[in-house]
Amino acid sequence: MAIATEKAPAHHEEHADLRVVGLITFLISESLMFGGFFATYLFYRGTTATWPPEGTEVELLLPTINTIILVSSSFVIHFGDSAIKKNDVKGMRKWYKITAFMGIIFLLGQVYEYLTLGYGMNSNLFSNCFYLMTGFHGLHVFIGVLLILGVLWRSRRAGHYNEHKHTGIEMAEIYWHFVDIIWIVLFTLLYVLTKF
């Protein structure tokens, strides 16, 4: 008499990767914080007779160059994401290195701007808003550069990233696009609109 053996059901279940959802939730909360900054800035701009006050004007040339660099870097980082989806780790590394370099150039441009503006954070309400918003954004760019460098560091290990396993790369790209979108709004509010 044969005894039928029944395999116990496997308790291993595939769980959805919620890291990207977590990142997007975090970015939504950061968007709300930046939204508060934008609303406060627009309120003060609308209720102040002269904006920006005399002596705290902004220049357009360097910030425009910085904007071109940062916005272009969004395309560059996407090339890296596309490369890994073709299992091209070397290509991804190349594009992510270029993106990190562009982010560092942006930050150095911002530091240079701070050193040459001729006014400080406490000069008046405009300068306070200006330094707070651009500084907070600069912190996000710095964190983004660290994320990109983290991706590059981890990619040194063979097989860590490939066409099937690249969540860390996608998360760095999503974060970087967020930083770029916030800068476009900041550039428009703080630089372009102050000239009109």
XYZ file of N, CA and C in Angstrom:
588
model
N 0.845 -1.174 0.000
C 0.000 0.000 0.000
C 0.891 1.238 0.000
N 0.705 2.039 -0.995
C 1.521 3.247 -1.134
C 0.955 4.357 -0.269
N 1.842 5.012 0.388
C 1.423 6.132 1.222
C 1.651 7.424 0.440
N 0.595 8.150 0.270
C 0.702 9.417 -0.462
C 1.337 10.463 0.451
N 2.363 11.068 -0.050
C 2.998 12.149 0.721
C 2.617 13.482 0.109
N 2.272 14.376 0.961
C 1.854 15.700 0.501
C 2.860 16.720 0.983
N 3.353 17.505 0.056
C 4.317 18.529 0.433
C 3.617 19.649 1.175
N 4.270 20.095 2.212
C 3.715 21.241 2.941
C 3.819 22.484 2.051
N 2.800 23.308 2.062
C 2.848 24.509 1.216
C 3.990 25.431 1.651
N 4.633 25.993 0.665
C 5.743 26.918 0.953
C 5.188 28.195 1.572
N 5.855 28.635 2.600
C 5.399 29.856 3.269
C 6.115 31.091 2.753
N 6.984 30.883 1.791
C 7.705 32.018 1.217
C 6.811 32.706 0.188
N 6.489 33.929 0.452
C 5.659 34.692 -0.485
C 6.455 35.863 -1.012
N 6.176 36.210 -2.252
C 6.801 37.388 -2.839
C 6.093 38.628 -2.319
N 6.865 39.551 -1.794
C 6.299 40.809 -1.317
C 6.680 41.924 -2.280
N 5.762 42.837 -2.459
C 6.046 43.973 -3.331
C 7.168 44.796 -2.710
N 8.028 45.333 -3.569
C 9.121 46.189 -3.106
C 8.538 47.575 -2.841
N 8.473 47.949 -1.586
C 7.840 49.211 -1.210
C 8.835 50.352 -1.031
N 10.094 50.118 -1.389
C 11.087 51.182 -1.225
C 10.762 52.395 -2.084
N 10.336 52.162 -3.319
C 10.005 53.289 -4.199
C 8.776 54.018 -3.671
N 7.792 53.276 -3.173
C 6.604 53.897 -2.583
C 7.006 54.749 -1.382
N 7.912 54.237 -0.570
C 8.412 54.994 0.576
C 9.106 56.277 0.152
N 9.924 56.178 -0.901
C 10.614 57.365 -1.402
C 9.617 58.399 -1.911
N 8.631 57.954 -2.671
C 7.637 58.884 -3.213
C 6.839 59.535 -2.084
N 6.516 58.765 -1.052
C 5.823 59.333 0.109
C 6.684 60.405 0.769
N 7.970 60.120 0.921
C 8.898 61.100 1.489
C 8.958 62.357 0.621
N 9.030 62.181 -0.694
C 9.127 63.337 -1.596
C 7.849 64.168 -1.572
N 6.714 63.526 -1.380
C 5.460 64.275 -1.245
C 5.517 65.158 0.001
N 6.040 64.603 1.095
C 6.153 65.411 2.322
C 7.138 66.562 2.123
N 8.226 66.323 1.394
C 9.180 67.394 1.091
C 8.543 68.447 0.183
N 7.703 68.003 -0.734
C 6.992 68.944 -1.621
C 6.099 69.868 -0.814
N 5.455 69.318 0.205
C 4.596 70.138 1.060
C 5.420 71.181 1.817
N 6.616 70.789 2.250
C 7.477 71.744 2.937
C 7.920 72.858 1.992
N 8.370 72.482 0.798
C 8.742 73.499 -0.185
C 7.531 74.342 -0.571
N 6.364 73.708 -0.663
C 5.138 74.451 -0.969
C 4.855 75.516 0.079
N 5.118 75.205 1.346
C 4.971 76.196 2.410
C 5.939 77.354 2.225
N 7.182 77.038 1.848
C 8.156 78.096 1.570
C 7.679 78.983 0.420
N 7.199 78.326 -0.654
C 6.755 79.091 -1.820
C 5.584 80.001 -1.470
N 4.628 79.465 -0.714
C 3.444 80.247 -0.341
C 3.841 81.431 0.537
N 4.741 81.219 1.481
C 5.200 82.303 2.351
C 5.910 83.376 1.537
N 6.775 82.926 0.633
C 7.501 83.859 -0.219
C 6.526 84.705 -1.049
N 5.549 84.047 -1.657
C 4.582 84.774 -2.492
C 3.735 85.726 -1.654
N 3.423 85.335 -0.422
C 2.667 86.226 0.467
C 3.472 87.494 0.748
N 4.735 87.323 1.141
C 5.572 88.492 1.425
C 5.796 89.335 0.180
N 5.974 88.690 -0.937
C 6.164 89.433 -2.190
C 4.926 90.261 -2.512
N 3.757 89.694 -2.277
C 2.509 90.402 -2.588
C 2.151 91.495 -1.611
N 2.718 91.465 -0.406
C 2.348 92.464 0.605
C 3.467 93.465 0.890
N 4.548 93.383 0.142
C 5.674 94.301 0.328
C 5.772 95.224 -0.869
N 5.924 96.514 -0.583
C 5.910 97.515 -1.659
C 7.047 97.313 -2.653
N 8.266 97.152 -2.170
C 9.419 96.984 -3.051
C 10.010 95.600 -2.835
N 9.984 94.798 -3.880
C 10.471 93.422 -3.771
C 11.304 93.053 -4.962
N 12.523 92.678 -4.804
C 13.282 92.657 -3.556
C 13.687 94.072 -3.144
N 13.936 94.285 -1.862
C 14.350 95.615 -1.410
C 15.656 96.043 -2.081
N 15.841 97.330 -2.186
C 17.045 97.857 -2.828
C 18.289 97.306 -2.138
N 19.258 96.917 -2.941
C 20.506 96.378 -2.401
C 20.520 94.864 -2.284
N 19.386 94.229 -2.568
C 19.356 92.756 -2.490
C 18.855 92.155 -3.804
N 19.263 92.767 -4.901
C 18.880 92.234 -6.200
C 19.657 90.951 -6.483
N 19.142 90.168 -7.394
C 19.825 88.937 -7.807
C 20.277 89.073 -9.251
N 21.340 88.384 -9.569
C 21.840 88.330 -10.938
C 21.219 87.130 -11.643
N 21.146 87.174 -12.961
C 20.547 86.065 -13.703
C 21.557 85.152 -14.382
N 22.749 85.662 -14.706
C 23.672 84.882 -15.541
C 24.099 83.571 -14.870
N 24.719 83.653 -13.696
C 25.196 82.433 -13.028
C 24.048 81.484 -12.686
N 22.939 81.982 -12.108
C 21.827 81.057 -11.829
C 21.250 80.408 -13.084
N 21.265 81.123 -14.207
C 20.775 80.533 -15.457
C 21.695 79.397 -15.904
N 23.004 79.638 -15.815
C 23.972 78.586 -16.159
C 23.782 77.392 -15.218
N 23.627 77.680 -13.930
C 23.399 76.619 -12.946
C 22.121 75.837 -13.253
N 21.089 76.552 -13.675
C 19.818 75.906 -14.017
C 19.987 74.975 -15.211
N 20.703 75.442 -16.222
C 20.952 74.615 -17.413
C 21.701 73.340 -17.009
N 22.704 73.492 -16.137
C 23.484 72.328 -15.686
C 22.583 71.346 -14.954
N 21.769 71.857 -14.012
C 20.950 70.954 -13.196
C 19.854 70.276 -14.014
N 19.195 71.050 -14.868
C 18.121 70.453 -15.685
C 18.710 69.440 -16.668
N 19.857 69.758 -17.253
C 20.512 68.811 -18.171
C 20.885 67.519 -17.455
N 21.244 67.635 -16.181
C 21.651 66.443 -15.436
C 20.502 65.447 -15.273
N 19.257 65.935 -15.374
C 18.112 65.009 -15.319
C 18.100 64.083 -16.519
N 18.481 64.609 -17.677
C 18.570 63.772 -18.875
C 19.737 62.795 -18.749
N 20.851 63.294 -18.211
C 22.047 62.468 -18.069
C 21.783 61.282 -17.140
N 21.143 61.538 -15.986
C 20.882 60.441 -15.046
C 19.911 59.424 -15.650
N 19.009 59.908 -16.501
C 18.077 58.978 -17.151
C 18.808 58.048 -18.118
N 19.864 58.559 -18.758
C 20.663 57.696 -19.634
C 21.269 56.548 -18.814
N 21.660 56.851 -17.581
C 22.198 55.807 -16.708
C 21.163 54.759 -16.363
N 19.942 55.209 -16.080
C 18.853 54.277 -15.773
C 18.538 53.410 -16.996
N 18.532 54.029 -18.170
C 18.282 53.262 -19.408
C 19.390 52.239 -19.649
N 20.630 52.623 -19.332
C 21.765 51.712 -19.545
C 21.639 50.456 -18.674
N 21.282 50.619 -17.407
C 21.214 49.440 -16.531
C 20.080 48.521 -16.958
N 19.031 49.061 -17.538
C 17.922 48.227 -17.998
C 18.310 47.398 -19.223
N 19.479 47.747 -19.814
C 20.049 46.938 -20.897
C 21.226 46.126 -20.373
N 21.342 46.045 -19.035
C 22.414 45.332 -18.352
C 23.795 45.916 -18.655
N 23.831 47.221 -18.914
C 25.082 47.922 -19.201
C 25.535 48.662 -17.938
N 26.209 47.950 -17.056
C 26.646 48.537 -15.784
C 27.680 49.630 -16.032
N 28.594 49.405 -16.967
C 29.616 50.421 -17.269
C 28.961 51.703 -17.779
N 27.964 51.556 -18.625
C 27.246 52.729 -19.122
C 26.539 53.468 -18.006
N 25.898 52.706 -17.118
C 25.216 53.337 -15.981
C 26.223 54.099 -15.132
N 27.364 53.481 -14.860
C 28.384 54.135 -14.033
C 28.868 55.425 -14.691
N 29.061 55.388 -15.998
C 29.534 56.581 -16.710
C 28.533 57.722 -16.547
N 27.249 57.448 -16.812
C 26.236 58.500 -16.744
C 26.015 58.981 -15.322
N 26.115 58.091 -14.343
C 25.936 58.509 -12.951
C 27.127 59.334 -12.463
N 28.321 59.022 -12.933
C 29.490 59.850 -12.588
C 29.328 61.255 -13.146
N 28.865 61.357 -14.379
C 28.662 62.675 -14.994
C 27.592 63.456 -14.230
N 26.523 62.766 -13.830
C 25.455 63.427 -13.065
C 25.987 63.944 -11.734
N 26.755 63.126 -11.027
C 27.337 63.559 -9.746
C 28.218 64.779 -9.952
N 29.014 64.766 -11.016
C 29.891 65.899 -11.321
C 29.061 67.153 -11.589
N 27.971 67.024 -12.343
C 27.111 68.172 -12.630
C 26.469 68.710 -11.346
N 26.079 67.805 -10.458
C 25.512 68.232 -9.175
C 26.533 68.994 -8.339
N 27.772 68.537 -8.343
C 28.836 69.225 -7.594
C 29.100 70.595 -8.202
N 29.117 70.688 -9.540
C 29.305 71.982 -10.201
C 28.179 72.935 -9.811
N 26.941 72.435 -9.775
C 25.804 73.262 -9.362
C 26.032 73.802 -7.948
N 26.433 72.932 -7.030
C 26.649 73.358 -5.644
C 27.778 74.383 -5.535
N 28.851 74.176 -6.286
C 29.955 75.146 -6.267
C 29.498 76.491 -6.833
N 28.648 76.444 -7.857
C 28.096 77.685 -8.409
C 27.247 78.410 -7.377
N 26.491 77.650 -6.604
C 25.647 78.260 -5.575
C 26.502 78.874 -4.467
N 27.564 78.187 -4.055
C 28.471 78.730 -3.042
C 29.114 80.017 -3.555
N 29.553 80.004 -4.813
C 30.159 81.207 -5.399
C 29.152 82.355 -5.397
N 27.917 82.057 -5.745
C 26.877 83.093 -5.743
C 26.698 83.672 -4.344
N 26.638 82.816 -3.337
C 26.498 83.286 -1.953
C 27.646 84.227 -1.571
N 28.857 83.868 -1.984
C 30.037 84.661 -1.610
C 30.102 86.002 -2.328
N 29.395 86.137 -3.450
C 29.496 87.367 -4.243
C 28.215 88.204 -4.256
N 27.191 87.778 -3.548
C 25.923 88.530 -3.563
C 26.050 89.912 -2.935
N 26.822 90.023 -1.889
C 26.967 91.319 -1.234
C 25.963 91.557 -0.124
N 25.151 90.574 0.193
C 24.242 90.674 1.334
C 24.097 89.299 1.968
N 23.705 89.321 3.228
C 23.612 88.078 3.978
C 22.184 87.653 4.240
N 22.051 86.592 4.975
C 20.739 86.023 5.259
C 19.862 86.972 6.070
N 20.468 87.780 6.922
C 19.699 88.647 7.812
C 19.584 90.088 7.323
N 19.909 90.342 6.057
C 19.845 91.707 5.547
C 18.413 92.237 5.527
N 17.484 91.429 5.087
C 16.066 91.815 5.045
C 15.228 90.556 4.807
N 13.938 90.758 4.668
C 13.027 89.617 4.511
C 13.288 88.847 3.222
N 13.557 89.570 2.137
C 13.839 88.886 0.870
C 15.078 88.010 0.997
N 16.163 88.584 1.548
C 17.408 87.809 1.644
C 17.222 86.597 2.553
N 16.409 86.751 3.584
C 16.120 85.627 4.465
C 15.427 84.508 3.702
N 14.387 84.866 2.941
C 13.674 83.868 2.118
C 14.611 83.255 1.091
N 15.416 84.096 0.439
C 16.324 83.646 -0.615
C 17.295 82.593 -0.090
N 17.996 82.918 1.002
C 18.990 81.988 1.534
C 18.334 80.726 2.097
N 17.199 80.884 2.743
C 16.523 79.722 3.320
C 16.101 78.742 2.226
N 15.449 79.258 1.174
C 14.936 78.359 0.133
C 16.058 77.770 -0.720
N 17.012 78.593 -1.140
C 18.098 78.053 -1.971
C 19.016 77.153 -1.149
N 19.205 77.492 0.129
C 20.039 76.653 0.991
C 19.404 75.300 1.260
N 18.092 75.301 1.503
C 17.387 74.047 1.743
C 17.406 73.181 0.481
N 17.246 73.830 -0.667
C 17.338 73.087 -1.922
C 18.756 72.562 -2.127
N 19.758 73.399 -1.820
C 21.154 72.964 -1.949
C 21.445 71.742 -1.100
N 20.850 71.696 0.097
C 20.994 70.513 0.953
C 20.436 69.279 0.245
N 19.316 69.431 -0.438
C 18.728 68.307 -1.175
C 19.612 67.877 -2.345
N 20.235 68.848 -3.011
C 21.159 68.500 -4.099
C 22.342 67.718 -3.518
N 22.862 68.182 -2.391
C 23.986 67.499 -1.743
C 23.609 66.055 -1.395
N 22.418 65.863 -0.836
C 21.949 64.512 -0.510
C 21.816 63.678 -1.789
N 21.310 64.303 -2.859
C 21.192 63.602 -4.140
C 22.539 63.153 -4.672
N 23.549 64.009 -4.549
C 24.899 63.633 -4.982
C 25.392 62.448 -4.149
N 25.131 62.477 -2.836
C 25.532 61.350 -1.987
C 24.825 60.056 -2.396
N 23.533 60.156 -2.752
C 22.797 58.967 -3.217
C 23.425 58.403 -4.488
N 23.766 59.292 -5.414
C 24.379 58.865 -6.680
C 25.732 58.212 -6.410
N 26.520 58.824 -5.522
C 27.818 58.237 -5.179
C 27.632 56.885 -4.488
N 26.562 56.751 -3.702
C 26.253 55.467 -3.073
C 25.934 54.396 -4.106
N 25.182 54.773 -5.135
C 24.880 53.844 -6.232
C 26.181 53.419 -6.913
N 27.052 54.389 -7.179
C 28.325 54.074 -7.837
C 29.175 53.143 -6.971
N 29.194 53.390 -5.676
C 29.962 52.546 -4.761
C 29.449 51.102 -4.774
N 28.118 50.963 -4.696
C 27.533 49.614 -4.670
C 27.699 48.900 -6.014
N 27.760 49.663 -7.093
C 27.850 49.045 -8.425
C 29.219 48.421 -8.670
N 30.181 48.670 -7.783
C 31.505 48.056 -7.940
C 31.435 46.545 -7.752
N 30.457 46.087 -6.962
C 30.305 44.654 -6.705
C 29.628 43.987 -7.896
N 30.245 42.999 -8.454
C 29.700 42.311 -9.627
C 28.300 41.775 -9.332
N 27.370 42.067 -10.206
C 26.020 41.548 -10.097
C 25.109 42.303 -9.137
N 25.633 43.354 -8.479
C 24.779 44.083 -7.538
C 23.608 44.743 -8.268
N 23.901 45.305 -9.427
C 22.850 45.879 -10.279
C 22.868 45.159 -11.622
N 21.687 44.910 -12.165
C 21.570 44.351 -13.510
C 20.210 44.745 -14.075
N 19.855 44.167 -15.216
C 18.589 44.569 -15.866
C 17.360 44.189 -15.053
N 17.518 43.259 -14.109
C 16.382 42.847 -13.280
C 16.425 43.454 -11.881
N 17.594 43.862 -11.448
C 17.762 44.348 -10.081
C 18.409 45.735 -10.118
N 17.570 46.769 -10.058
C 18.095 48.137 -10.177
C 17.242 49.165 -9.416
N 16.590 48.738 -8.350
C 15.723 49.653 -7.599
C 16.503 50.841 -7.053
N 17.697 50.616 -6.533
C 18.508 51.713 -5.988
C 18.811 52.771 -7.034
N 19.053 52.327 -8.255
C 19.339 53.254 -9.354
C 18.100 54.082 -9.676
N 16.952 53.422 -9.739
C 15.706 54.138 -10.026
C 15.368 55.140 -8.931
N 15.622 54.769 -7.671
C 15.314 55.673 -6.564
C 16.193 56.924 -6.620
N 17.470 56.742 -6.944
C 18.362 57.905 -7.079
C 17.879 58.813 -8.205
N 17.420 58.195 -9.299
C 16.928 58.995 -10.429
C 15.658 59.757 -10.048
N 14.721 59.112 -9.385
C 13.475 59.776 -8.974
C 13.788 60.959 -8.068
N 14.671 60.739 -7.100
C 15.048 61.817 -6.177
C 15.665 62.981 -6.946
N 16.528 62.664 -7.904
C 17.218 63.711 -8.672
C 16.219 64.524 -9.509
N 15.242 63.864 -10.096
C 14.218 64.592 -10.850
C 13.431 65.530 -9.931
N 13.148 65.065 -8.714
C 12.456 65.904 -7.732
C 13.257 67.176 -7.457
N 14.562 67.012 -7.231
C 15.444 68.154 -6.962
C 15.410 69.142 -8.127
N 15.394 68.630 -9.333
C 15.362 69.492 -10.519
C 14.046 70.256 -10.620
N 12.945 69.578 -10.378
C 11.631 70.235 -10.476
C 11.523 71.354 -9.436
N 11.967 71.086 -8.219
C 11.932 72.111 -7.175
C 12.789 73.302 -7.585
N 13.958 73.044 -8.184
C 14.830 74.155 -8.589
C 14.171 75.002 -9.675
N 13.467 74.393 -10.601
C 12.808 75.164 -11.660
C 11.814 76.152 -11.042
N 11.061 75.702 -10.037
C 10.114 76.599 -9.355
C 10.881 77.694 -8.612
N 11.940 77.321 -7.899
C 12.744 78.308 -7.169
C 13.365 79.330 -8.107
N 13.928 78.861 -9.188
C 14.559 79.759 -10.157
C 13.541 80.756 -10.704
N 12.349 80.268 -10.995
C 11.301 81.141 -11.516
C 10.902 82.186 -10.473
N 10.677 81.765 -9.240
C 10.228 82.685 -8.182
C 11.311 83.677 -7.774
N 12.512 83.169 -7.510
C 13.553 83.996 -6.906
C 14.364 84.808 -7.895
N 14.451 84.328 -9.126
C 15.311 85.006 -10.089
C 14.504 85.664 -11.209
N 13.710 84.874 -11.904
C 13.016 85.403 -13.080
C 11.973 86.440 -12.686
N 11.105 86.113 -11.730
C 10.002 87.023 -11.367
C 10.497 88.284 -10.652
N 11.663 88.237 -10.016
C 12.163 89.446 -9.359
C 12.646 90.480 -10.369
N 12.825 90.062 -11.604
C 13.266 90.993 -12.643
C 12.081 91.703 -13.288
N 10.862 91.285 -12.937
C 9.663 91.905 -13.547
C 8.802 92.568 -12.507
